C-alpha positions as a Markdown table, in Angstrom:
| # | Residue | x | y | z |
|---|---|---|---|---|
| 1 | Met | 27.3 | 8.8 | 14.5 |
| 2 | Arg | 23.4 | 7.7 | 14.6 |
| 3 | Lys | 22.3 | 11.3 | 13.9 |
| 4 | Leu | 24.5 | 11.5 | 10.9 |
| 5 | Ile | 22.1 | 8.4 | 9.8 |
| 6 | Ile | 19.1 | 9.4 | 10.3 |
| 7 | Phe | 20.0 | 12.8 | 8.4 |
| 8 | Trp | 21.4 | 10.9 | 5.4 |
| 9 | Arg | 18.9 | 9.0 | 5.2 |
| 10 | Leu | 16.0 | 11.4 | 5.1 |
| 11 | Ser | 18.0 | 13.8 | 3.1 |
| 12 | Phe | 18.0 | 10.6 | 0.4 |
| 13 | Ile | 13.9 | 10.4 | 1.2 |
| 14 | Val | 13.5 | 14.1 | 0.3 |
| 15 | Tyr | 15.8 | 13.7 | -2.8 |
| 16 | Tyr | 13.7 | 10.6 | -3.9 |
| 17 | Leu | 10.1 | 12.3 | -3.4 |
| 18 | Leu | 11.3 | 15.6 | -4.9 |
| 19 | Ser | 12.8 | 12.8 | -7.9 |
| 20 | Gly | 9.4 | 11.5 | -8.1 |
| 21 | Val | 7.5 | 15.2 | -8.3 |
| 22 | Phe | 10.0 | 15.6 | -11.4 |
| 23 | Gln | 9.2 | 12.4 | -12.9 |
| 24 | Met | 5.6 | 13.1 | -13.0 |
| 25 | Leu | 5.7 | 16.9 | -14.4 |
| 26 | Val | 8.7 | 16.2 | -16.9 |
| 27 | Leu | 8.4 | 12.6 | -17.6 |
| 28 | Phe | 5.0 | 10.8 | -17.2 |
| 29 | Arg | 3.6 | 12.9 | -20.5 |
| 30 | Trp | 5.7 | 11.0 | -22.4 |
| 31 | Cys | 5.8 | 7.2 | -21.2 |
| 32 | Thr | 3.3 | 4.6 | -21.5 |
| 33 | Ala | 0.9 | 3.1 | -19.0 |
| 34 | Glu | 3.4 | 0.5 | -18.5 |
| 35 | Gln | 6.3 | 2.5 | -18.4 |
| 36 | Lys | 5.0 | 4.6 | -16.1 |
| 37 | Leu | 4.5 | 1.7 | -13.3 |
| 38 | Ala | 8.0 | 0.7 | -14.0 |
| 39 | Arg | 8.8 | 4.1 | -13.1 |
| 40 | Ile | 6.9 | 4.1 | -10.0 |
| 41 | Gln | 8.1 | 0.3 | -9.2 |
| 42 | Arg | 11.9 | 0.9 | -9.3 |
| 43 | Trp | 10.9 | 4.2 | -7.3 |
| 44 | Ser | 9.4 | 2.5 | -4.4 |
| 45 | Gln | 12.2 | 0.2 | -4.4 |
| 46 | Gln | 14.5 | 3.3 | -4.0 |
| 47 | Ile | 12.5 | 4.5 | -1.2 |
| 48 | Leu | 12.7 | 1.4 | 0.6 |
| 49 | Arg | 16.2 | 1.0 | -0.1 |
| 50 | Val | 17.0 | 4.3 | 1.5 |
| 51 | Phe | 15.8 | 2.4 | 4.8 |
| 52 | Lys | 17.6 | -0.8 | 4.4 |
| 53 | Ile | 14.0 | -2.4 | 4.4 |
| 54 | Gln | 13.5 | -6.0 | 2.5 |
| 55 | Val | 10.0 | -7.1 | 0.8 |
| 56 | Asn | 10.0 | -10.5 | 1.0 |
| 57 | Ala | 7.1 | -11.8 | -1.5 |
| 58 | His | 5.4 | -15.0 | -1.7 |
| 59 | Asn | 3.2 | -16.6 | -3.9 |
| 60 | Val | 3.6 | -13.4 | -6.4 |
| 61 | Pro | 0.9 | -13.7 | -9.3 |
| 62 | His | 2.5 | -13.1 | -12.7 |
| 63 | Phe | 1.5 | -9.4 | -13.9 |
| 64 | Ser | -0.9 | -10.7 | -16.9 |
| 65 | Gln | -2.8 | -12.5 | -14.2 |
| 66 | Val | -3.6 | -9.3 | -12.0 |
| 67 | Lys | -4.7 | -7.0 | -14.7 |
| 68 | Gly | -8.3 | -5.7 | -13.8 |
| 69 | Ser | -8.2 | -7.1 | -10.8 |
| 70 | Met | -8.3 | -5.5 | -6.9 |
| 71 | Phe | -5.8 | -6.6 | -4.4 |
| 72 | Val | -7.0 | -6.2 | -1.0 |
| 73 | Cys | -4.6 | -5.3 | 2.0 |
| 74 | Asn | -4.6 | -5.1 | 5.7 |
| 75 | His | -3.2 | -1.8 | 6.8 |
| 76 | Val | -0.2 | -0.9 | 8.7 |
| 77 | Ser | 1.7 | 2.2 | 7.3 |
| 78 | Trp | 2.2 | 4.2 | 4.6 |
| 79 | Leu | 4.9 | 1.8 | 3.4 |
| 80 | Asp | 2.1 | -1.0 | 2.4 |
| 81 | Ile | 1.8 | 0.9 | -0.6 |
| 82 | Phe | 5.4 | 1.2 | -1.6 |
| 83 | Ala | 5.8 | -2.5 | -0.7 |
| 84 | Ile | 3.4 | -3.7 | -3.4 |
| 85 | Asn | 4.2 | -0.8 | -6.0 |
| 86 | Ala | 7.7 | -2.5 | -5.5 |
| 87 | Val | 6.7 | -6.1 | -6.4 |
| 88 | Leu | 3.2 | -5.4 | -8.7 |
| 89 | Pro | 3.3 | -1.5 | -9.3 |
| 90 | Gly | -0.8 | -0.1 | -9.7 |
| 91 | Gln | -3.2 | 2.1 | -8.4 |
| 92 | Phe | -4.6 | 2.4 | -4.7 |
| 93 | Ile | -7.4 | 3.8 | -3.0 |
| 94 | Ala | -6.4 | 5.7 | 0.3 |
| 95 | Lys | -7.7 | 8.1 | 3.1 |
| 96 | Glu | -8.8 | 11.6 | 2.0 |
| 97 | Asp | -5.9 | 13.1 | 4.5 |
| 98 | Val | -3.0 | 11.6 | 2.5 |
| 99 | Arg | -3.9 | 14.3 | -0.5 |
| 100 | Lys | -2.7 | 16.8 | 2.2 |
| 101 | Trp | 0.5 | 15.0 | 2.8 |
| 102 | Pro | 3.4 | 16.9 | 1.7 |
| 103 | Ile | 4.9 | 15.9 | -1.4 |
| 104 | Ile | 3.2 | 12.2 | -1.2 |
| 105 | Gly | 0.2 | 13.6 | -1.3 |
| 106 | Tyr | 0.7 | 15.3 | -4.8 |
| 107 | Leu | 2.5 | 12.0 | -6.2 |
| 108 | Ala | -0.5 | 9.8 | -5.2 |
| 109 | Ala | -3.0 | 12.1 | -7.0 |
| 110 | Gln | -1.1 | 12.0 | -9.8 |
| 111 | Ala | -0.6 | 8.1 | -9.8 |
| 112 | Asn | -4.2 | 8.2 | -9.9 |
| 113 | Thr | -5.1 | 7.2 | -6.4 |
| 114 | Val | -8.6 | 7.1 | -5.6 |
| 115 | Phe | -9.1 | 9.3 | -2.4 |
| 116 | Val | -11.9 | 8.2 | 0.1 |
| 117 | Ser | -13.3 | 10.6 | 3.0 |
| 118 | Arg | -13.8 | 9.0 | 6.4 |
| 119 | Gln | -17.2 | 10.6 | 6.9 |
| 120 | Arg | -20.6 | 8.7 | 6.2 |
| 121 | Gly | -23.0 | 9.8 | 4.3 |
| 122 | Asn | -20.3 | 11.3 | 2.0 |
| 123 | Gly | -22.4 | 11.5 | -1.3 |
| 124 | Ser | -19.4 | 11.6 | -3.7 |
| 125 | Thr | -18.9 | 7.3 | -2.6 |
| 126 | Gln | -20.9 | 6.2 | -5.3 |
| 127 | Gly | -19.0 | 8.1 | -7.8 |
| 128 | Lys | -15.9 | 6.9 | -7.1 |
| 129 | Val | -17.0 | 3.0 | -6.2 |
| 130 | Asp | -18.4 | 3.5 | -10.5 |
| 131 | Gly | -14.8 | 5.2 | -11.1 |
| 132 | Val | -12.9 | 2.2 | -10.0 |
| 133 | Ala | -15.1 | -0.6 | -11.2 |
| 134 | Ala | -14.6 | 1.5 | -14.8 |
| 135 | Ala | -10.7 | 1.1 | -14.1 |
| 136 | Leu | -10.8 | -2.6 | -13.7 |
| 137 | Arg | -12.6 | -3.1 | -16.8 |
| 138 | Asn | -10.0 | -1.1 | -18.7 |
| 139 | Gly | -7.3 | -3.3 | -16.9 |
| 140 | Ala | -6.2 | -1.4 | -13.8 |
| 141 | Gln | -5.1 | -3.3 | -11.0 |
| 142 | Ile | -6.3 | -1.5 | -7.6 |
| 143 | Thr | -5.7 | -1.9 | -4.1 |
| 144 | Leu | -7.9 | -1.5 | -1.3 |
| 145 | Phe | -7.2 | -1.4 | 2.4 |
| 146 | Pro | -10.7 | -2.1 | 3.6 |
| 147 | Glu | -10.3 | -1.6 | 7.1 |
| 148 | Gly | -10.3 | 2.4 | 6.6 |
| 149 | Thr | -7.3 | 2.9 | 9.0 |
| 150 | Ser | -4.5 | 1.9 | 10.1 |
| 151 | Thr | -3.2 | -0.9 | 13.0 |
| 152 | Asn | 0.1 | -1.9 | 14.6 |
| 153 | Gly | 0.3 | -4.9 | 12.4 |
| 154 | Glu | -0.6 | -7.7 | 15.1 |
| 155 | Gln | -4.6 | -7.2 | 14.4 |
| 156 | Ile | -6.9 | -6.7 | 11.5 |
| 157 | Leu | -10.0 | -4.6 | 11.9 |
| 158 | Pro | -13.4 | -5.6 | 10.1 |
| 159 | Phe | -13.4 | -4.4 | 6.4 |
| 160 | Lys | -15.7 | -1.6 | 5.2 |
| 161 | Ser | -17.7 | -3.4 | 2.2 |
| 162 | Ser | -18.0 | -0.1 | -0.1 |
| 163 | Phe | -15.6 | -0.7 | -2.5 |
| 164 | Phe | -15.8 | -4.3 | -3.1 |
| 165 | Gln | -19.2 | -3.4 | -5.1 |
| 166 | Ala | -16.9 | -1.9 | -7.6 |
| 167 | Ala | -15.2 | -5.5 | -8.2 |
| 168 | Ile | -18.3 | -7.3 | -8.3 |
| 169 | Asp | -19.8 | -4.3 | -11.1 |
| 170 | Ala | -16.5 | -5.0 | -13.4 |
| 171 | Glu | -16.8 | -8.9 | -12.5 |
| 172 | Ala | -13.1 | -8.7 | -11.7 |
| 173 | Lys | -10.7 | -11.4 | -9.2 |
| 174 | Ile | -10.2 | -10.0 | -5.7 |
| 175 | Trp | -6.9 | -11.1 | -4.6 |
| 176 | Pro | -6.3 | -10.9 | -0.8 |
| 177 | Val | -2.8 | -9.8 | 0.5 |
| 178 | Leu | -1.5 | -10.0 | 4.0 |
| 179 | Cys | 1.2 | -7.4 | 4.7 |
| 180 | Phe | 3.4 | -8.2 | 8.0 |
| 181 | Tyr | 6.4 | -6.5 | 9.4 |
| 182 | Pro | 8.0 | -8.8 | 11.6 |
| 183 | Ala | 10.1 | -7.9 | 14.4 |
| 184 | Glu | 13.6 | -9.4 | 15.1 |
| 185 | Asn | 12.5 | -10.7 | 18.9 |
| 186 | Gly | 9.1 | -11.9 | 17.8 |
| 187 | Gly | 5.5 | -10.2 | 16.9 |
| 188 | Ser | 5.5 | -7.7 | 14.7 |
| 189 | Asn | 7.9 | -4.2 | 14.4 |
| 190 | Glu | 5.8 | -1.7 | 15.5 |
| 191 | Val | 8.7 | 0.9 | 14.5 |
| 192 | Met | 7.4 | 0.6 | 11.0 |
| 193 | Ala | 3.9 | 1.0 | 11.8 |
| 194 | Tyr | 1.8 | 4.4 | 11.0 |
| 195 | Tyr | -1.3 | 4.2 | 13.3 |
| 196 | Gly | -3.1 | 6.2 | 15.8 |
| 197 | Asp | -1.6 | 9.8 | 16.9 |
| 198 | Leu | 1.8 | 9.3 | 15.2 |
| 199 | Ser | 3.0 | 12.3 | 12.9 |
| 200 | Leu | 4.1 | 11.2 | 9.5 |
| 201 | Trp | 7.5 | 13.0 | 10.1 |
| 202 | Gln | 7.8 | 11.3 | 13.7 |
| 203 | Ser | 7.1 | 8.0 | 11.3 |
| 204 | Leu | 10.1 | 9.0 | 8.8 |
| 205 | Lys | 12.7 | 9.9 | 11.9 |
| 206 | Asp | 11.7 | 6.5 | 13.5 |
| 207 | Leu | 12.2 | 4.4 | 10.4 |
| 208 | Ala | 15.6 | 6.5 | 9.3 |
| 209 | Ala | 17.0 | 5.6 | 12.9 |
| 210 | Gln | 15.8 | 2.0 | 12.6 |
| 211 | Lys | 19.1 | -0.4 | 11.9 |
| 212 | Cys | 17.4 | -2.4 | 9.2 |
| 213 | Gly | 13.5 | -3.9 | 8.6 |
| 214 | Thr | 11.5 | -6.4 | 6.6 |
| 215 | Ile | 7.8 | -6.2 | 4.7 |
| 216 | Glu | 6.6 | -9.7 | 4.1 |
| 217 | Leu | 3.3 | -9.8 | 1.6 |
| 218 | Ser | 1.7 | -12.8 | 1.0 |
| 219 | Phe | -0.7 | -13.4 | -1.9 |
| 220 | Tyr | -3.4 | -15.8 | -1.5 |
| 221 | Ala | -6.2 | -17.4 | -4.4 |
| 222 | Ala | -8.2 | -15.1 | -5.9 |
| 223 | Ile | -11.8 | -15.0 | -5.4 |
| 224 | Asp | -14.1 | -14.2 | -8.5 |
| 225 | Ala | -16.4 | -11.5 | -7.5 |
| 226 | Thr | -18.9 | -12.0 | -10.3 |
| 227 | Asp | -22.6 | -12.0 | -8.6 |
| 228 | Lys | -21.9 | -12.2 | -5.2 |
| 229 | Asp | -22.5 | -10.2 | -2.3 |
| 230 | Arg | -20.2 | -7.3 | -1.0 |
| 231 | Arg | -20.7 | -8.1 | 2.5 |
| 232 | Asp | -20.1 | -11.4 | 2.1 |
| 233 | Leu | -16.8 | -11.0 | 0.2 |
| 234 | Ala | -15.9 | -8.5 | 2.6 |
| 235 | Asp | -16.3 | -11.1 | 5.2 |
| 236 | Gln | -14.8 | -13.9 | 3.5 |
| 237 | Thr | -11.6 | -12.0 | 2.4 |
| 238 | Tyr | -11.3 | -10.6 | 6.2 |
| 239 | Glu | -11.7 | -14.2 | 7.6 |
| 240 | Ile | -8.7 | -15.1 | 5.2 |
| 241 | Leu | -6.3 | -12.5 | 6.3 |
| 242 | Ser | -7.3 | -12.8 | 9.9 |
| 243 | Ile | -6.6 | -16.3 | 10.0 |
| 244 | Glu | -2.9 | -16.0 | 8.4 |
| 245 | Leu | -2.3 | -13.2 | 10.5 |
| 246 | Ala | -2.7 | -15.3 | 13.6 |
| 247 | Lys | -1.0 | -17.9 | 12.2 |
| 248 | Arg | 2.2 | -15.5 | 11.3 |
| 249 | Leu | 2.1 | -13.8 | 14.5 |
| 250 | Glu | 2.3 | -17.8 | 16.2 |
| 251 | Arg | 5.0 | -18.6 | 13.7 |
| 252 | Asn | 7.1 | -15.3 | 14.9 |
| 253 | Ser | 6.6 | -15.6 | 18.9 |
């Protein structure tokens, strides 16, 4: 029975991924920006529903409040993107590796994801920062995972500060967002984490084998990035999310 459930869930994931490709290839050309975001939101909700994952979002700002803003979130899993899109859809800044993922990489690229290389000294970084700043000025909502990699959900790694400059240049607001995956027996649910040497295929199988899951998104008061130092902004946001994660782990222990 368990193998049948895993097969059924993985089959539906393939179906929804291909459905996403169809929408981007055929339907998106006729959609307004708002309609595209609405489709991305519904599609993300469908993906999460296949795995019986519930998103509990706290203190969610109204969509009108976050236009031209940057969400800064800790990074636990590829599911983070679907969870945020299910609540407030927008653009993302992701590692270059995501572009190479089958189907998902194509979908991310078509959704105007900004891909960033892990290698230091990449000469294109400044151009991408400028591009993100321009998108923010035009009203885009962009999510940044400044750790540069994912964790098991029980810690937050120091933030890289490069893309905070985009928010400063655009005089945008920064909204700290904590993404937490609670486990039934306390702590965080590492089955839902995507980190280390875990492959995407293995992650999908683990999620399909799981009975259900929960993602908690907590939004905190916006920070005005105008005339700020990017390192100070990164440290301030890091401190907010680190303190809140410690509190959340303590409550769930």
